[in-house]
CSV table of C-alpha atoms in Angstrom, one decimal:
chain,number,residue,atom,x,y,z
A,3,LEU,CA,2.6,16.2,0.8
A,4,ASP,CA,3.9,15.6,4.3
A,5,SER,CA,2.5,12.1,4.3
A,6,GLN,CA,4.6,11.4,1.2
A,7,PHE,CA,7.7,12.4,3.1
A,8,CYS,CA,6.7,10.0,6.0
A,9,THR,CA,6.1,7.2,3.6
A,10,LEU,CA,9.4,7.8,1.8
A,11,GLU,CA,11.3,8.0,5.0
A,12,GLY,CA,9.6,4.8,6.3
A,13,PHE,CA,10.6,3.0,3.2
A,14,ILE,CA,14.2,4.2,3.1
A,15,THR,CA,14.7,3.5,6.8
A,16,ALA,CA,13.2,0.0,6.4
A,17,VAL,CA,15.5,-0.8,3.5
A,18,VAL,CA,18.6,0.6,5.1
A,19,ASP,CA,17.9,-1.3,8.3
A,20,GLU,CA,17.3,-4.5,6.5
A,21,TRP,CA,20.4,-4.4,4.4
A,22,PRO,CA,22.9,-2.1,6.3
A,23,HIS,CA,25.9,-3.7,4.6
A,24,LEU,CA,24.6,-2.4,1.2
A,25,PHE,CA,23.2,1.0,2.1
A,26,ARG,CA,24.5,2.3,5.4
A,27,GLY,CA,27.5,4.2,4.0
A,28,ARG,CA,25.6,5.1,0.8
A,29,LYS,CA,22.3,6.3,2.2
A,30,GLU,CA,22.3,9.6,0.4
A,31,LEU,CA,22.8,7.8,-2.9
A,32,PHE,CA,20.0,5.4,-2.2
A,33,ILE,CA,17.7,8.4,-1.3
A,34,ALA,CA,18.7,10.1,-4.5
A,35,GLY,CA,18.0,6.9,-6.5
A,36,VAL,CA,14.6,6.4,-4.9
A,37,SER,CA,13.7,10.1,-5.4
A,38,PHE,CA,14.7,10.0,-9.0
A,39,ILE,CA,12.6,6.9,-9.7
A,40,SER,CA,9.7,8.5,-7.9
A,41,TYR,CA,10.2,11.7,-9.9
A,42,LEU,CA,10.0,9.7,-13.2
A,43,ILE,CA,6.9,7.9,-12.1
A,44,GLY,CA,5.3,11.2,-11.1
A,45,LEU,CA,6.4,12.9,-14.3
A,46,SER,CA,4.7,10.3,-16.4
A,47,GLN,CA,1.4,11.3,-14.7
A,48,VAL,CA,1.6,15.1,-15.2
A,49,THR,CA,2.7,15.2,-18.9
A,50,GLN,CA,0.4,15.1,-21.9
A,51,GLY,CA,-1.8,12.0,-21.5
A,52,GLY,CA,-0.6,11.6,-17.9
A,53,ILE,CA,-4.2,11.3,-16.6
A,54,TYR,CA,-4.4,7.9,-18.4
A,55,VAL,CA,-1.3,6.7,-16.6
A,56,PHE,CA,-2.7,8.1,-13.3
A,57,GLU,CA,-5.9,6.3,-13.8
A,58,LEU,CA,-4.0,3.0,-14.3
A,59,PHE,CA,-2.2,3.6,-11.0
A,60,ASN,CA,-5.4,4.7,-9.2
A,61,TYR,CA,-7.6,1.9,-10.5
A,62,TYR,CA,-5.2,-1.1,-10.1
A,63,SER,CA,-2.8,-0.3,-7.3
A,64,ALA,CA,-4.0,2.6,-5.2
A,65,SER,CA,-7.5,1.5,-4.3
A,66,GLY,CA,-9.9,-1.3,-4.2
A,67,MET,CA,-8.5,-4.8,-4.5
A,68,SER,CA,-4.9,-3.9,-3.6
A,69,LEU,CA,-5.9,-2.3,-0.3
A,70,LEU,CA,-8.2,-5.1,0.6
A,71,PHE,CA,-5.5,-7.6,-0.1
A,72,LEU,CA,-3.1,-5.6,2.1
A,73,ILE,CA,-5.5,-5.2,4.9
A,74,PHE,CA,-6.3,-8.9,4.9
A,75,PHE,CA,-2.7,-9.9,5.2
A,76,GLU,CA,-2.0,-7.2,7.8
A,77,VAL,CA,-4.9,-8.4,10.1
A,78,PHE,CA,-4.0,-12.1,9.4
A,79,ALA,CA,-0.3,-11.5,10.3
A,80,ILE,CA,-1.2,-9.7,13.6
A,81,ALA,CA,-4.1,-12.0,14.7
A,82,TRP,CA,-2.8,-15.4,13.5
A,83,GLY,CA,1.0,-14.8,13.0
A,84,TYR,CA,1.9,-12.6,15.9
A,85,GLY,CA,-1.0,-13.8,18.0
A,86,VAL,CA,-4.0,-12.0,19.1
A,87,ASP,CA,-3.3,-12.6,22.8
A,88,ARG,CA,0.2,-11.1,22.6
A,89,PHE,CA,-1.3,-8.2,20.6
A,90,TYR,CA,-3.9,-7.8,23.4
A,91,ASP,CA,-1.1,-7.7,26.0
A,92,ASN,CA,0.7,-5.0,24.0
A,93,ILE,CA,-2.4,-2.9,23.8
A,94,GLU,CA,-2.9,-3.3,27.5
A,95,ASP,CA,0.6,-2.1,28.1
A,96,MET,CA,0.0,0.9,26.0
A,97,ILE,CA,-3.5,2.0,27.2
A,98,GLY,CA,-3.6,0.5,30.7
A,99,TYR,CA,-6.6,-1.9,30.2
A,100,ARG,CA,-7.6,-4.8,28.0
A,101,PRO,CA,-9.9,-4.0,25.1
A,102,THR,CA,-13.3,-5.8,24.9
A,103,ARG,CA,-13.6,-9.3,23.4
A,104,TRP,CA,-15.3,-7.7,20.4
A,105,TRP,CA,-11.9,-6.6,19.1
A,106,LYS,CA,-10.6,-10.1,19.4
A,107,ILE,CA,-13.5,-11.4,17.3
A,108,CYS,CA,-13.0,-8.7,14.7
A,109,TRP,CA,-9.2,-9.3,14.4
A,110,LEU,CA,-9.6,-13.1,14.2
A,111,PHE,CA,-12.7,-13.6,12.1
A,112,LEU,CA,-14.8,-10.6,11.1
A,113,THR,CA,-12.2,-8.4,9.4
A,114,PRO,CA,-10.5,-11.2,7.4
A,115,ALA,CA,-13.9,-12.5,6.3
A,116,VAL,CA,-15.1,-9.1,5.2
A,117,CYS,CA,-11.9,-8.4,3.3
A,118,VAL,CA,-12.0,-11.8,1.6
A,119,PHE,CA,-15.7,-11.4,0.7
A,120,THR,CA,-15.2,-7.8,-0.6
A,121,PHE,CA,-12.1,-8.8,-2.5
A,122,PHE,CA,-13.9,-11.6,-4.3
A,123,PHE,CA,-17.0,-9.5,-4.9
A,124,SER,CA,-14.7,-6.9,-6.5
A,125,LEU,CA,-13.3,-9.6,-8.8
A,126,VAL,CA,-16.8,-10.8,-9.7
A,127,GLN,CA,-18.0,-7.2,-10.4
A,128,TYR,CA,-14.8,-6.3,-12.3
A,129,LYS,CA,-15.3,-3.9,-15.2
A,130,ARG,CA,-12.7,-2.8,-17.7
A,131,LEU,CA,-11.1,0.5,-17.0
A,132,LYS,CA,-12.6,3.4,-18.7
A,133,TYR,CA,-11.8,7.1,-18.4
A,134,VAL,CA,-14.5,9.5,-19.7
A,135,ASP,CA,-15.2,7.9,-23.1
A,136,TYR,CA,-11.8,6.1,-23.5
A,137,LEU,CA,-11.9,2.4,-22.9
A,138,TYR,CA,-8.4,1.2,-22.1
A,139,PRO,CA,-6.9,-1.4,-24.5
A,140,VAL,CA,-6.2,-4.9,-23.3
A,141,TRP,CA,-2.4,-4.2,-23.2
A,142,GLY,CA,-3.1,-1.2,-20.9
A,143,GLU,CA,-5.2,-3.3,-18.6
A,144,VAL,CA,-2.4,-5.9,-18.5
A,145,ILE,CA,0.0,-3.2,-17.4
A,146,GLY,CA,-2.5,-2.1,-14.8
A,147,TRP,CA,-2.8,-5.7,-13.4
A,148,PHE,CA,1.0,-5.9,-13.3
A,149,LEU,CA,1.0,-2.7,-11.3
A,150,GLY,CA,-1.5,-4.1,-8.8
A,151,LEU,CA,0.0,-7.5,-8.6
A,152,SER,CA,3.5,-6.0,-8.1
A,153,SER,CA,2.4,-4.7,-4.7
A,154,MET,CA,0.0,-7.5,-3.8
A,155,LEU,CA,2.2,-10.5,-4.5
A,156,VAL,CA,5.2,-9.3,-2.5
A,157,ILE,CA,3.4,-10.0,0.8
A,158,PRO,CA,2.6,-13.7,0.3
A,159,ILE,CA,5.9,-14.4,-1.5
A,160,TYR,CA,7.9,-12.8,1.3
A,161,ALA,CA,5.9,-14.6,3.9
A,162,ILE,CA,6.5,-18.0,2.2
A,163,TYR,CA,10.2,-17.1,1.9
A,164,LYS,CA,10.5,-16.2,5.6
A,165,LEU,CA,8.6,-19.4,6.6
A,166,ALA,CA,11.0,-21.5,4.4
A,167,VAL,CA,14.2,-20.0,5.7
A,168,THR,CA,13.3,-19.6,9.3
A,169,PRO,CA,14.4,-22.7,11.4
């Protein structure tokens, strides 16, 4: 439960810091709105038939491909966007010595390659969602894919946007 509070506080702080002119004076209302939306999403998972909604969230957006996609872009952004040498300097400032070259190889090549390989392997091995004996209908799977893509596509779309508007 406490990790949920940290996640929620991190999200709220990031949004308020990004758009202070919209949310700084109305932070409590924003928190209430986010909490209410989170409550509705959670409520849909604990009512009659909620396990089917939970399984959609779990299968498409909380594990597997979505996490691999996120990890790939995180490592790519740090190693190739921020720069692995600058990252090395930051780590040296924090711990007092430079990590071995193994970490540089992992950040630049190994981790992105493993993530891409595993992501595509997951796509090739994809099986329709099934809970106990219930095979989800196509429209349910479409909703699941939208759930997963809603978190995955934000990263490359925002990166392209930032590259386009940054001089």
